[in-house]
């Protein structure tokens, strides 16, 4: 999912226009230290997209965070080839922020009466779904990085990818320079049996991280027209079958459940071309962060 920040961009443009009449304009900062949504990239010597990867929560030991990071870099760079490469410049496991949360009230959101479905850890993860949301999570993780000694890395990085125990709407999202994916996934907790908690295998996690990285590099969803309101839900399968980008990691046509150890989705000609040309140029020149005007088919 990509959350448009157009409202904010318009406000920024207005502020910039106003500054033209208010004396010398202050150069706008491209730094993640100053904003979670910087308007531009730092100029780069090589088209390297520099990332901080964070596990946010107390249970990073439930999966192999280090292996997931390695697999992510290996798959992304193999798929994108020349043009833009990703590099992890810093990484952190950040325990959940200590703050008062009304978890007793949260119990009513989980179906059934099984105490095993209403553990403190699970209620904390779900609390974010109801009381935080994407902007709150971004601010929380960014503040914890700044307070936790990661200011130099935030100064250098182009983006932050967060593997998040706190839950939110959808599997992942990208907003500003932050991409989030959930780990574990809390599923159907409101049903009478309380649903279930799924820790994603590394390959599935990497699929989602590559997708959010695509958004951070300026890619829209591929095959988006198959999921537009103008396409009836019954026609989606046929639409996807004809879409050139159906096997692109940016496409909702892809079958996430099929992603296993050796099988994964990457980029296709159209998305690769956009990143290699448009995003790479913006990285090298330190220009505005781009976003596709026209989604790939
Ligand atoms: Zn998306």
Coordinates of C-alpha atoms and ligand atoms in Angstrom, one line a residue:
X1 CA 0.0 0.0 0.0
X2 CA 1.2 3.5 -0.7
X3 CA -0.3 6.3 1.3
X4 CA -0.3 9.5 -0.8
X5 CA 1.1 12.5 1.0
X6 CA -0.3 15.0 -1.6
X7 CA -2.0 17.1 1.1
X8 CA 1.3 17.6 2.8
X9 CA 3.1 18.2 -0.4
X10 CA 0.7 20.9 -1.3
X11 CA 1.2 22.5 2.1
X12 CA 5.0 22.3 1.6
X13 CA 4.6 24.0 -1.9
X14 CA 2.6 26.8 -0.3
X15 CA 5.2 27.2 2.4
X16 CA 7.9 27.3 -0.3
X17 CA 6.0 29.9 -2.4
X18 CA 5.5 32.0 0.7
X19 CA 9.2 31.8 1.6
X20 CA 10.0 33.4 -1.8
X21 CA 8.3 36.6 -0.6
X22 CA 9.7 36.5 2.9
X23 CA 13.4 37.0 2.1
X24 CA 16.1 34.5 1.3
X25 CA 14.7 30.9 1.2
X26 CA 16.2 28.4 3.5
X27 CA 17.3 25.3 1.5
X28 CA 14.8 22.6 2.2
X29 CA 16.4 19.6 4.1
X30 CA 16.6 16.2 2.5
X31 CA 17.4 14.7 5.8
X32 CA 15.4 12.1 7.8
X33 CA 16.6 13.8 10.9
X34 CA 14.5 16.9 10.0
X35 CA 11.4 15.1 8.7
X36 CA 9.9 11.6 8.1
X37 CA 8.8 12.9 4.7
X38 CA 11.8 14.8 3.2
X39 CA 11.0 16.2 -0.2
X40 CA 14.3 15.2 -1.8
X41 CA 17.2 12.8 -1.8
X42 CA 20.7 13.8 -0.7
X43 CA 23.0 13.9 -3.8
X44 CA 24.7 10.5 -4.3
X45 CA 28.0 9.6 -5.9
X46 CA 26.6 6.2 -6.9
X47 CA 22.9 5.4 -7.3
X48 CA 22.8 3.5 -4.0
X49 CA 19.6 3.6 -2.0
X50 CA 20.7 3.7 1.6
X51 CA 18.4 2.0 4.1
X52 CA 18.0 1.6 7.8
X53 CA 16.2 -1.7 8.7
X54 CA 14.5 -1.9 12.0
X55 CA 12.7 -4.7 13.8
X56 CA 10.2 -2.9 16.1
X57 CA 9.0 -5.0 19.0
X58 CA 10.2 -7.4 21.7
X59 CA 10.2 -10.7 19.7
X60 CA 12.8 -10.4 17.0
X61 CA 14.1 -13.8 18.2
X62 CA 10.9 -15.4 16.8
X63 CA 12.4 -15.3 13.3
X64 CA 15.8 -14.8 11.7
X65 CA 16.0 -11.0 11.3
X66 CA 19.6 -11.2 10.1
X67 CA 18.9 -13.8 7.4
X68 CA 15.8 -11.8 6.2
X69 CA 18.0 -8.7 5.8
X70 CA 20.6 -10.6 3.8
X71 CA 17.9 -12.2 1.6
X72 CA 16.3 -8.8 1.0
X73 CA 19.5 -7.2 -0.2
X74 CA 20.4 -10.2 -2.3
X75 CA 17.0 -10.5 -4.0
X76 CA 16.5 -6.8 -4.5
X77 CA 19.9 -6.2 -6.1
X78 CA 19.7 -9.3 -8.3
X79 CA 16.3 -8.2 -9.5
X80 CA 17.0 -4.5 -10.1
X81 CA 20.5 -5.3 -11.6
X82 CA 22.4 -2.2 -12.5
X83 CA 20.8 1.1 -12.0
X84 CA 19.9 1.3 -8.3
X85 CA 21.2 -0.9 -5.6
X86 CA 20.1 -1.0 -2.0
X87 CA 22.5 -0.9 0.9
X88 CA 21.7 -1.4 4.6
X89 CA 23.7 1.4 6.3
X90 CA 22.3 0.7 9.8
X91 CA 20.0 -1.7 11.5
X92 CA 18.3 -1.9 14.9
X93 CA 16.1 -4.1 17.1
X94 CA 14.0 -1.6 19.1
X95 CA 11.9 -2.9 22.0
X96 CA 8.3 -1.7 22.1
X97 CA 8.0 1.8 23.7
X98 CA 7.0 1.6 27.3
X99 CA 3.8 3.5 27.7
X100 CA 0.5 3.1 29.5
X101 CA -2.0 1.3 27.2
X102 CA -5.5 0.2 28.3
X103 CA -5.1 -3.5 27.4
X104 CA -8.2 -4.5 29.5
X105 CA -10.4 -2.6 27.1
X106 CA -8.5 -4.2 24.2
X107 CA -9.7 -7.7 25.3
X108 CA -13.1 -6.9 24.0
X109 CA -11.8 -6.5 20.5
X110 CA -10.6 -10.2 20.4
X111 CA -13.3 -12.7 19.9
X112 CA -14.0 -15.7 22.2
X113 CA -12.9 -16.3 25.8
X114 CA -9.7 -18.1 25.3
X115 CA -7.0 -16.4 27.5
X116 CA -4.3 -17.8 25.1
X117 CA -5.8 -15.5 22.4
X118 CA -5.6 -12.5 24.7
X119 CA -2.0 -12.5 25.8
X120 CA -0.4 -9.2 26.7
X121 CA 1.9 -9.3 23.7
X122 CA -1.0 -9.8 21.3
X123 CA -3.2 -7.1 22.9
X124 CA -0.2 -4.6 22.7
X125 CA 0.3 -5.4 18.9
X126 CA -3.4 -4.9 18.3
X127 CA -3.6 -1.7 20.4
X128 CA -1.7 0.1 17.6
X129 CA -4.3 -1.0 15.1
X130 CA -7.0 0.9 17.0
X131 CA -5.1 3.8 18.6
X132 CA -2.0 4.6 16.5
X133 CA -2.1 4.2 12.7
X134 CA 0.7 4.8 10.2
X135 CA 1.6 8.4 11.1
X136 CA 1.8 7.6 14.8
X137 CA 4.0 4.6 14.2
X138 CA 6.4 6.5 11.9
X139 CA 6.8 9.3 14.5
X140 CA 7.3 6.7 17.3
X141 CA 10.0 4.7 15.5
X142 CA 11.8 7.8 14.2
X143 CA 11.9 9.3 17.7
X144 CA 13.2 6.1 19.1
X145 CA 15.9 5.9 16.5
X146 CA 16.9 9.5 17.2
X147 CA 17.0 8.9 20.9
X148 CA 18.7 5.6 20.5
X149 CA 21.9 6.9 18.9
X150 CA 20.9 6.5 15.3
X151 CA 21.0 10.2 14.4
X152 CA 24.1 9.8 12.1
X153 CA 22.4 7.0 10.2
X154 CA 19.2 8.9 9.8
X155 CA 21.3 11.8 8.4
X156 CA 22.8 9.5 5.8
X157 CA 19.9 7.2 5.0
X158 CA 17.4 7.6 2.2
X159 CA 14.7 5.5 3.8
X160 CA 13.8 3.4 6.8
X161 CA 12.2 -0.1 6.5
X162 CA 10.4 -1.3 9.6
X163 CA 9.5 -4.9 10.4
X164 CA 6.7 -4.0 12.9
X165 CA 5.1 -6.1 15.6
X166 CA 2.5 -3.3 16.1
X167 CA -0.4 -3.9 13.7
X168 CA -2.0 -1.5 11.2
X169 CA -4.4 -1.7 8.3
X170 CA -3.0 -3.9 5.4
X171 CA 0.2 -6.0 5.3
X172 CA 2.4 -3.0 4.8
X173 CA 2.5 0.6 3.8
X174 CA 5.0 3.2 2.5
X175 CA 4.7 6.9 3.5
X176 CA 7.3 9.6 3.1
X177 CA 10.6 7.8 3.5
X178 CA 9.3 5.1 5.7
X179 CA 8.1 1.6 4.7
X180 CA 6.4 -0.8 7.2
X181 CA 5.6 -4.4 7.0
X182 CA 3.9 -6.4 9.9
X183 CA 5.6 -9.3 11.6
X184 CA 3.7 -11.3 12.9
X185 CA 0.4 -10.9 11.1
X186 CA -2.6 -10.9 13.4
X187 CA -5.5 -12.4 11.4
X188 CA -9.2 -12.3 12.0
X189 CA -8.9 -11.6 15.7
X190 CA -12.5 -10.3 16.0
X191 CA -14.0 -13.7 14.9
X192 CA -15.5 -15.9 17.6
X193 CA -12.5 -18.1 17.8
X194 CA -10.1 -15.1 18.2
X195 CA -8.3 -15.7 14.9
X196 CA -4.6 -16.5 14.8
X197 CA -1.1 -15.0 14.8
X198 CA 1.2 -15.9 11.9
X199 CA 4.9 -15.3 11.9
X200 CA 5.9 -14.8 8.3
X201 CA 8.7 -16.9 6.8
X202 CA 11.7 -14.8 5.7
X203 CA 10.8 -15.2 2.0
X204 CA 7.3 -13.7 2.5
X205 CA 8.7 -10.9 4.7
X206 CA 11.3 -10.1 2.0
X207 CA 8.5 -10.0 -0.7
X208 CA 6.7 -7.3 1.3
X209 CA 10.0 -5.4 2.0
X210 CA 10.8 -5.3 -1.7
X211 CA 7.2 -4.1 -2.5
X212 CA 7.5 -1.2 0.0
X213 CA 11.0 -0.4 -1.2
X214 CA 9.5 0.0 -4.7
X215 CA 7.0 2.6 -3.4
X216 CA 9.9 4.4 -1.6
X217 CA 11.7 4.5 -5.0
X218 CA 8.7 6.1 -6.6
X219 CA 6.8 3.1 -8.0
X220 CA 3.0 2.8 -8.0
X221 CA 1.3 -0.6 -8.1
X222 CA 1.7 -2.5 -11.3
X223 CA -1.5 -3.9 -12.8
X224 CA -3.3 -1.3 -10.8
X225 CA -6.1 -1.0 -13.4
X226 CA -7.1 -4.6 -12.6
X227 CA -8.0 -3.4 -9.1
X228 CA -9.6 -0.1 -10.0
X229 CA -13.3 0.5 -9.3
X230 CA -13.9 0.3 -13.0
X231 CA -12.9 -3.3 -13.1
X232 CA -15.6 -5.6 -11.6
X233 CA -14.1 -8.0 -9.0
X234 CA -15.2 -11.0 -11.1
X235 CA -13.0 -9.7 -14.0
X236 CA -9.8 -9.4 -12.0
X237 CA -8.4 -12.8 -12.7
X238 CA -8.8 -12.3 -16.4
X239 CA -7.4 -8.8 -16.2
X240 CA -4.3 -10.0 -14.3
X241 CA -3.8 -12.8 -16.8
X242 CA -3.4 -10.2 -19.5
X243 CA -1.4 -7.7 -17.4
X244 CA 2.3 -7.4 -18.4
X245 CA 3.2 -6.6 -14.8
X246 CA 1.2 -9.5 -13.2
X247 CA 4.4 -11.1 -11.8
X248 CA 5.9 -7.9 -10.7
X249 CA 6.5 -7.5 -6.9
X250 CA 4.6 -4.2 -7.2
X251 CA 1.5 -6.0 -8.5
X252 CA -1.5 -7.1 -6.5
X253 CA -2.0 -9.8 -9.1
X254 CA 0.9 -11.7 -7.6
X255 CA 0.2 -14.7 -5.4
X256 CA 1.9 -14.0 -2.1
X257 CA 1.2 -17.5 -0.8
X258 CA 3.3 -18.9 -3.6
X259 CA 6.4 -17.1 -2.3
X260 CA 8.6 -19.7 -0.7
X261 CA 12.3 -20.4 -0.3
X262 CA 13.2 -20.5 -3.9
X263 CA 10.3 -18.8 -5.6
X264 CA 9.8 -15.1 -5.4
X265 CA 8.6 -12.1 -7.4
X266 CA 10.9 -9.3 -8.7
X267 CA 10.7 -6.4 -11.0
X268 CA 9.6 -6.4 -14.6
X269 CA 10.7 -4.3 -17.5
X270 CA 8.4 -1.3 -16.8
X271 CA 9.1 -0.9 -13.1
X272 CA 12.9 -1.6 -13.6
X273 CA 13.1 1.0 -16.3
X274 CA 11.4 3.7 -14.1
X275 CA 13.8 3.1 -11.2
X276 CA 16.9 2.8 -13.4
X277 CA 16.1 6.1 -15.3
X278 CA 14.0 8.4 -13.1
X279 CA 14.9 7.3 -9.6
X280 CA 18.6 6.8 -10.3
X281 CA 18.8 10.3 -11.8
X282 CA 17.1 11.9 -8.8
X283 CA 19.4 10.0 -6.4
X284 CA 22.6 11.1 -8.3
X285 CA 21.5 14.8 -8.6
X286 CA 19.9 15.0 -5.1
X287 CA 16.5 16.0 -6.7
X288 CA 12.9 15.7 -5.5
X289 CA 11.8 12.2 -4.6
X290 CA 10.0 11.0 -7.7
X291 CA 6.7 9.1 -8.0
X292 CA 5.2 7.6 -11.1
X293 CA 2.7 9.7 -13.0
X294 CA 1.5 6.6 -14.7
X295 CA 1.5 3.2 -13.1
X296 CA 3.0 0.2 -15.0
X297 CA 0.5 -2.1 -16.7
Ligands
LIG1 ZN1 1.7 -1.2 -2.2

